[in-house]
Tab-separated table of C-alpha atoms in Angstrom:
chain	number	residue	atom	x	y	z
A	1	MET	CA	94.419	91.433	86.224
A	2	GLY	CA	96.286	89.777	83.393
A	3	TYR	CA	99.899	88.916	82.588
A	4	PRO	CA	100.492	88.978	78.814
A	5	PHE	CA	104.123	87.856	79.227
A	6	ASP	CA	104.421	84.948	81.635
A	7	THR	CA	108.138	84.253	81.124
A	8	PRO	CA	110.649	86.963	82.075
A	9	PRO	CA	113.788	87.543	80.012
A	10	GLN	CA	116.953	85.766	81.106
A	11	PRO	CA	120.029	87.901	81.941
A	12	GLY	CA	121.470	89.251	78.701
A	13	GLN	CA	118.226	88.687	76.771
A	14	ALA	CA	115.267	90.929	75.971
A	15	VAL	CA	111.536	90.514	75.336
A	16	THR	CA	109.675	92.874	72.991
A	17	VAL	CA	106.592	94.070	74.895
A	18	ALA	CA	105.441	96.714	72.391
A	19	PRO	CA	106.772	98.123	69.119
A	20	GLY	CA	110.246	99.490	69.838
A	21	VAL	CA	110.111	98.594	73.550
A	22	LEU	CA	112.388	95.933	75.051
A	23	TRP	CA	111.980	94.458	78.538
A	24	MET	CA	115.169	93.271	80.257
A	25	ARG	CA	116.167	92.178	83.739
A	26	LEU	CA	119.202	92.856	85.900
A	27	PRO	CA	120.028	90.587	88.861
A	28	LEU	CA	119.945	91.845	92.458
A	29	PRO	CA	121.780	90.161	95.372
A	30	MET	CA	118.745	90.070	97.682
A	31	ALA	CA	115.415	88.341	98.243
A	32	LEU	CA	113.848	90.441	95.495
A	33	ASP	CA	116.431	89.134	93.053
A	34	HIS	CA	115.810	91.284	89.976
A	35	VAL	CA	114.905	94.709	88.679
A	36	ASN	CA	113.156	95.310	85.380
A	37	VAL	CA	114.703	97.786	82.956
A	38	TYR	CA	113.406	98.902	79.583
A	39	ALA	CA	114.992	100.114	76.348
A	40	LEU	CA	113.015	102.228	73.883
A	41	ASP	CA	114.206	102.557	70.306
A	42	GLU	CA	115.251	106.046	69.188
A	43	GLY	CA	116.527	105.022	65.747
A	44	ASP	CA	120.158	106.037	66.210
A	45	GLY	CA	120.252	104.827	69.813
A	46	TRP	CA	118.179	104.011	72.867
A	47	THR	CA	116.414	105.516	75.832
A	48	LEU	CA	116.808	103.350	78.929
A	49	VAL	CA	114.362	103.372	81.814
A	50	ASP	CA	116.281	102.420	84.969
A	51	THR	CA	119.588	100.546	85.075
A	52	GLY	CA	120.140	98.137	87.995
A	53	PHE	CA	122.984	98.220	90.539
A	54	ASP	CA	126.524	99.225	89.628
A	55	THR	CA	128.196	95.863	90.226
A	56	PRO	CA	130.549	93.742	88.099
A	57	VAL	CA	127.673	91.323	87.466
A	58	SER	CA	125.351	94.106	86.278
A	59	ARG	CA	128.004	95.587	83.993
A	60	GLU	CA	128.647	92.162	82.478
A	61	VAL	CA	124.930	91.698	81.785
A	62	TRP	CA	124.739	95.158	80.247
A	63	GLU	CA	127.706	94.483	77.972
A	64	THR	CA	125.859	91.395	76.689
A	65	LEU	CA	122.660	93.396	76.207
A	66	LEU	CA	124.407	96.275	74.469
A	67	ALA	CA	126.161	93.968	72.022
A	68	GLY	CA	123.095	91.748	71.513
A	69	PRO	CA	119.497	93.012	71.746
A	70	LEU	CA	120.582	96.683	71.671
A	71	GLU	CA	122.601	96.035	68.490
A	72	GLY	CA	125.648	98.060	69.525
A	73	ARG	CA	123.774	101.350	69.291
A	74	PRO	CA	124.558	103.961	71.974
A	75	VAL	CA	122.404	104.906	74.929
A	76	ARG	CA	121.201	108.445	74.260
A	77	ARG	CA	119.158	108.961	77.423
A	78	VAL	CA	118.690	107.311	80.815
A	79	ILE	CA	115.417	107.902	82.626
A	80	GLY	CA	115.452	107.317	86.367
A	81	THR	CA	112.015	106.565	87.737
A	82	HIS	CA	113.266	107.255	91.282
A	83	HIS	CA	116.449	107.513	93.317
A	84	HIS	CA	116.763	103.964	94.675
A	85	PRO	CA	120.067	102.281	93.793
A	86	ASP	CA	118.569	99.337	91.894
A	87	HIS	CA	117.043	101.880	89.523
A	88	ILE	CA	119.795	104.463	89.015
A	89	GLY	CA	122.919	102.532	89.994
A	90	LEU	CA	124.451	102.655	86.511
A	91	ALA	CA	122.996	105.964	85.308
A	92	GLY	CA	126.319	107.739	85.836
A	93	TRP	CA	128.139	104.908	84.041
A	94	PHE	CA	126.010	105.379	80.923
A	95	MET	CA	126.499	109.133	81.138
A	96	ALA	CA	130.283	108.629	81.181
A	97	ARG	CA	130.285	105.770	78.653
A	98	ASP	CA	127.923	107.146	75.991
A	99	GLY	CA	127.419	110.784	76.964
A	100	ALA	CA	123.826	109.899	77.824
A	101	GLU	CA	121.405	112.488	79.136
A	102	LEU	CA	119.882	111.757	82.541
A	103	ALA	CA	116.183	112.609	82.922
A	104	ILE	CA	114.876	112.387	86.482
A	105	SER	CA	112.898	114.449	88.981
A	106	ARG	CA	114.832	117.162	90.776
A	107	THR	CA	114.117	115.623	94.172
A	108	ALA	CA	115.290	112.198	93.017
A	109	TRP	CA	118.491	113.623	91.517
A	110	LEU	CA	119.344	115.692	94.590
A	111	THR	CA	118.644	112.748	96.889
A	112	ALA	CA	120.714	110.331	94.822
A	113	ARG	CA	123.645	112.693	94.479
A	114	MET	CA	123.614	113.482	98.200
A	115	LEU	CA	123.567	109.773	99.094
A	116	VAL	CA	126.384	108.926	96.673
A	117	LEU	CA	128.571	111.485	98.441
A	118	ASP	CA	127.571	110.359	101.964
A	119	ARG	CA	129.974	107.582	102.958
A	120	GLN	CA	129.887	106.184	106.484
A	121	ASP	CA	132.168	103.588	108.093
A	122	ARG	CA	129.821	103.167	111.058
A	123	ALA	CA	126.146	103.795	111.666
A	124	SER	CA	125.486	107.409	112.599
A	125	PRO	CA	124.307	108.339	116.109
A	126	GLU	CA	121.008	109.432	114.557
A	127	SER	CA	120.523	106.027	112.933
A	128	LEU	CA	121.230	104.183	116.175
A	129	ALA	CA	118.810	106.432	118.073
A	130	PHE	CA	116.147	105.889	115.391
A	131	TRP	CA	116.498	102.099	115.510
A	132	ARG	CA	116.455	102.083	119.326
A	133	ARG	CA	113.307	104.224	119.411
A	134	ALA	CA	111.644	101.864	116.927
A	135	GLY	CA	112.322	98.905	119.217
A	136	MET	CA	115.253	97.143	117.569
A	137	PRO	CA	116.469	94.372	119.925
A	138	ALA	CA	119.553	95.294	121.931
A	139	ASP	CA	121.731	92.520	120.490
A	140	LEU	CA	120.933	93.532	116.919
A	141	LEU	CA	121.452	97.205	117.748
A	142	GLU	CA	124.888	96.377	119.175
A	143	LYS	CA	125.739	94.407	116.052
A	144	ARG	CA	124.627	97.244	113.767
A	145	ALA	CA	126.685	99.736	115.773
A	146	ALA	CA	129.868	97.705	115.242
A	147	GLU	CA	129.593	96.985	111.510
A	148	ARG	CA	129.931	99.072	108.379
A	149	PRO	CA	126.471	100.068	107.144
A	150	PHE	CA	125.267	99.883	103.569
A	151	ASN	CA	126.504	102.881	101.612
A	152	PHE	CA	124.643	104.092	98.541
A	153	ALA	CA	127.971	104.484	96.756
A	154	ASP	CA	128.618	100.750	97.166
A	155	VAL	CA	126.294	100.038	94.237
A	156	VAL	CA	125.759	103.432	92.564
A	157	HIS	CA	128.174	104.914	90.037
A	158	PRO	CA	129.124	108.558	90.721
A	159	LEU	CA	126.580	110.949	89.243
A	160	PRO	CA	128.155	113.775	87.250
A	161	LEU	CA	126.682	117.249	87.369
A	162	GLY	CA	123.807	117.968	85.061
A	163	PHE	CA	120.390	116.395	84.523
A	164	THR	CA	117.077	117.053	82.765
A	165	ARG	CA	114.254	117.667	85.208
A	166	LEU	CA	111.039	115.670	85.056
A	167	ALA	CA	108.011	117.367	86.617
A	168	ASP	CA	104.475	116.275	87.349
A	169	GLY	CA	102.074	116.859	84.472
A	170	GLN	CA	104.676	117.588	81.815
A	171	GLN	CA	104.844	115.828	78.459
A	172	ILE	CA	108.033	114.190	77.269
A	173	GLY	CA	108.831	112.370	74.033
A	174	PHE	CA	110.875	109.172	73.826
A	175	GLY	CA	110.605	105.825	72.108
A	176	GLY	CA	108.421	107.269	69.344
A	177	ARG	CA	105.696	108.195	71.829
A	178	ARG	CA	104.457	111.164	73.813
A	179	TRP	CA	104.226	110.514	77.526
A	180	ARG	CA	102.526	112.274	80.418
A	181	VAL	CA	104.601	112.342	83.592
A	182	ALA	CA	102.735	111.621	86.833
A	183	MET	CA	104.669	111.817	90.091
A	184	GLY	CA	103.969	109.413	92.910
A	185	HIS	CA	105.153	109.629	96.503
A	186	GLY	CA	105.539	107.265	99.438
A	187	HIS	CA	107.859	104.586	98.120
A	188	ALA	CA	110.225	107.341	97.029
A	189	PRO	CA	109.797	111.112	96.803
A	190	CYS	CA	108.881	112.356	93.329
A	191	HIS	CA	108.764	108.911	91.732
A	192	ALA	CA	108.099	109.408	88.020
A	193	THR	CA	105.574	107.273	86.167
A	194	PHE	CA	104.936	107.631	82.439
A	195	TRP	CA	101.567	107.340	80.685
A	196	SER	CA	101.669	107.040	76.900
A	197	LEU	CA	99.393	109.405	74.989
A	198	ASP	CA	99.753	107.325	71.811
A	199	ASP	CA	99.026	103.775	72.967
A	200	ASP	CA	98.209	101.823	76.141
A	201	LEU	CA	101.669	101.687	77.735
A	202	VAL	CA	102.348	102.827	81.299
A	203	ILE	CA	105.842	102.751	82.800
A	204	GLY	CA	105.196	102.256	86.490
A	205	GLY	CA	108.575	101.785	88.176
A	206	ASP	CA	108.000	100.746	91.789
A	207	GLN	CA	104.908	102.909	92.157
A	208	LEU	CA	102.788	100.390	90.213
A	209	LEU	CA	103.674	96.784	91.020
A	210	PRO	CA	101.534	93.714	90.269
A	211	SER	CA	101.921	91.121	93.006
A	212	ILE	CA	103.871	92.842	95.785
A	213	SER	CA	103.470	96.150	97.562
A	214	PRO	CA	106.366	98.610	97.390
A	215	ASN	CA	108.174	99.254	100.635
A	216	LEU	CA	106.936	102.395	102.374
A	217	GLY	CA	109.657	103.331	104.801
A	218	VAL	CA	110.595	106.030	107.291
A	219	TYR	CA	114.308	106.702	107.762
A	220	PRO	CA	116.486	108.658	110.219
A	221	THR	CA	116.770	111.485	107.676
A	222	GLU	CA	113.064	112.330	108.237
A	223	PRO	CA	111.830	110.359	111.252
A	224	GLN	CA	108.367	111.971	111.354
A	225	ALA	CA	107.595	111.367	107.664
A	226	ASP	CA	104.258	109.906	106.530
A	227	PRO	CA	105.013	107.874	103.383
A	228	VAL	CA	101.898	105.730	103.879
A	229	GLY	CA	99.650	108.782	103.622
A	230	GLU	CA	101.590	110.108	100.624
A	231	TRP	CA	101.423	106.755	98.869
A	232	LEU	CA	97.689	106.269	99.458
A	233	GLU	CA	97.066	109.742	98.042
A	234	SER	CA	99.218	108.946	94.998
A	235	CYS	CA	97.376	105.686	94.338
A	236	GLN	CA	94.029	107.462	94.600
A	237	ARG	CA	95.182	110.153	92.164
A	238	MET	CA	96.479	107.589	89.665
A	239	ARG	CA	93.128	105.785	89.716
A	240	ASP	CA	91.849	108.750	87.695
A	241	LEU	CA	94.409	107.965	84.977
A	242	ALA	CA	94.224	104.164	85.014
A	243	GLN	CA	92.400	102.161	82.349
A	244	PRO	CA	91.790	98.379	82.324
A	245	GLY	CA	93.591	98.055	78.976
A	246	HIS	CA	96.797	99.726	80.105
A	247	LEU	CA	99.869	97.507	79.838
A	248	VAL	CA	101.930	98.429	82.898
A	249	LEU	CA	105.700	97.962	82.749
A	250	PRO	CA	106.692	97.673	86.429
A	251	GLY	CA	110.056	97.889	88.158
A	252	HIS	CA	109.740	94.310	89.448
A	253	LYS	CA	107.730	91.177	88.632
A	254	LEU	CA	105.741	90.835	85.367
A	255	PRO	CA	104.107	93.403	83.070
A	256	PHE	CA	100.392	93.418	83.741
A	257	THR	CA	96.962	94.722	82.765
A	258	GLY	CA	94.025	95.595	85.007
A	259	LEU	CA	95.585	98.637	86.657
A	260	PRO	CA	92.342	100.023	88.178
A	261	THR	CA	91.822	96.738	90.006
A	262	ARG	CA	95.428	96.635	91.154
A	263	LEU	CA	95.331	100.175	92.538
A	264	ARG	CA	92.169	99.347	94.477
A	265	GLN	CA	93.871	96.228	95.885
A	266	LEU	CA	96.944	98.197	96.952
A	267	ILE	CA	94.817	100.834	98.708
A	268	ASP	CA	92.590	98.241	100.388
A	269	ASN	CA	95.552	96.155	101.566
A	270	HIS	CA	97.112	99.081	103.388
A	271	HIS	CA	93.813	100.171	104.923
A	272	SER	CA	93.374	96.601	106.196
A	273	ALA	CA	96.865	96.664	107.717
A	274	LEU	CA	96.133	100.005	109.395
A	275	ASP	CA	92.840	98.655	110.786
A	276	ARG	CA	94.605	95.570	112.199
A	277	LEU	CA	97.269	97.747	113.756
A	278	THR	CA	94.718	100.081	115.332
A	279	ALA	CA	92.849	97.154	116.866
A	280	ALA	CA	96.057	95.638	118.266
A	281	LEU	CA	97.200	98.932	119.774
A	282	ARG	CA	93.834	99.330	121.492
A	283	GLU	CA	94.479	96.051	123.295
A	284	ALA	CA	98.021	96.806	124.466
A	285	PRO	CA	100.819	99.277	123.664
A	286	ARG	CA	103.578	98.114	121.334
A	287	THR	CA	106.805	99.362	119.837
A	288	ALA	CA	107.007	99.719	116.054
A	289	VAL	CA	109.067	96.502	115.888
A	290	GLY	CA	106.478	94.899	118.138
A	291	CYS	CA	103.928	95.474	115.368
A	292	PHE	CA	105.653	93.158	112.878
A	293	ASP	CA	103.303	90.230	113.478
A	294	ILE	CA	100.257	92.461	113.020
A	295	LEU	CA	101.428	94.177	109.843
A	296	PHE	CA	103.144	91.324	108.026
A	297	LYS	CA	101.396	88.242	109.462
A	298	ARG	CA	104.578	86.192	109.072
A	299	ARG	CA	107.970	85.814	110.658
A	300	ILE	CA	110.469	88.508	109.662
A	301	GLY	CA	113.986	87.159	109.128
A	302	ALA	CA	117.300	88.949	109.533
A	303	GLU	CA	117.491	89.831	105.832
A	304	GLU	CA	114.085	91.528	105.905
A	305	PHE	CA	114.370	93.156	109.329
A	306	GLY	CA	115.556	96.574	108.163
A	307	LEU	CA	112.817	97.013	105.563
A	308	ALA	CA	110.196	95.731	108.004
A	309	LEU	CA	111.329	98.208	110.660
A	310	VAL	CA	111.086	101.270	108.427
A	311	GLU	CA	107.666	100.143	107.144
A	312	ALA	CA	106.348	99.511	110.654
A	313	VAL	CA	107.451	103.012	111.695
A	314	ALA	CA	105.700	104.366	108.593
A	315	HIS	CA	102.376	102.786	109.535
A	316	VAL	CA	102.645	103.977	113.146
A	317	ASN	CA	103.525	107.470	111.927
A	318	HIS	CA	100.468	107.516	109.670
A	319	LEU	CA	98.120	106.547	112.490
A	320	ASN	CA	99.800	109.111	114.739
A	321	ARG	CA	99.382	111.780	112.052
A	322	LEU	CA	95.666	110.940	111.919
A	323	GLY	CA	95.394	111.206	115.715
A	324	ILE	CA	94.436	107.521	116.064
A	325	VAL	CA	97.506	106.419	118.041
A	326	THR	CA	99.814	108.282	120.349
A	327	GLN	CA	102.991	107.576	122.241
A	328	VAL	CA	102.059	106.271	125.692
A	329	GLY	CA	105.459	105.477	127.149
A	330	ILE	CA	109.076	104.398	126.725
A	331	ARG	CA	110.547	100.939	127.316
A	332	ASP	CA	114.320	100.435	127.114
A	333	GLY	CA	114.587	103.506	124.909
A	334	ALA	CA	111.813	102.387	122.550
A	335	ALA	CA	108.611	104.368	122.032
A	336	LEU	CA	105.425	102.560	123.043
A	337	TRP	CA	102.330	103.314	120.994
A	338	GLY	CA	98.701	102.923	121.966
A	339	ALA	CA	95.338	103.675	120.363
């Protein structure tokens, strides 16, 4: 793997990564402290790929970018790779500000719009039951029950009606190039990636990341889901498209080359985690939360706990789907799993 650009752009600045393609970064208030966004030149305006959160800080950075590297030209189109708020948080803002078109998969649009409209002052009974079943400690569960949960609308601008659907296998033109759309699953349903038919660019979003693995999580909305299986299948399918010379523009970290190697690493890493988990569950039953040390091989802090929980459930679900592990009991409301 290679990293042609070893220095990321500072907030309000842009790096040209290919003719007519600008790489920019928006800050995020979390451990993963940035999201990559891209602007592709359309002559009389721009196509943006992803947008960052809708926060005062993000809007301030965008105003600097729009007046500076984007030369005051309007945003004609926003492409959402997937529905997560760090990627489509300001899509509705650009639609209202510039009359931009939103291009996104139907599943991603429906999911995002549903979540924007779903405001909760307290965790739902289903969420509390899901966390308890996963093995969340009682003191943390009590704390979560008493506080206001994260709401999608906290960092996502309202999405107006109307979008352009992206579908797997279609061709779309933007930035002076023809692109093939390939949908991935696991990190997010119907996550769009874009493979240029005119040069070596690939826009990977969070489906194709260089030095970290995307979170594969199960949530109370679909507690029996198998995102690990979906994601492994997507990676295997994209290996048929990947070439060593592709320059991948990811949603986080640095643009990179060597995509076939990276896809093999991502697949192998998750198979290794599943093998470790199977071996541990043969020795003694565990809750999903009790599998943290096996899956992550490091201490999980309070800030990471939620993402670790949903990923641990995902790996247990995958092994259960394969018939390798099964529920063998209940302890304090938490499911115990054994191989």
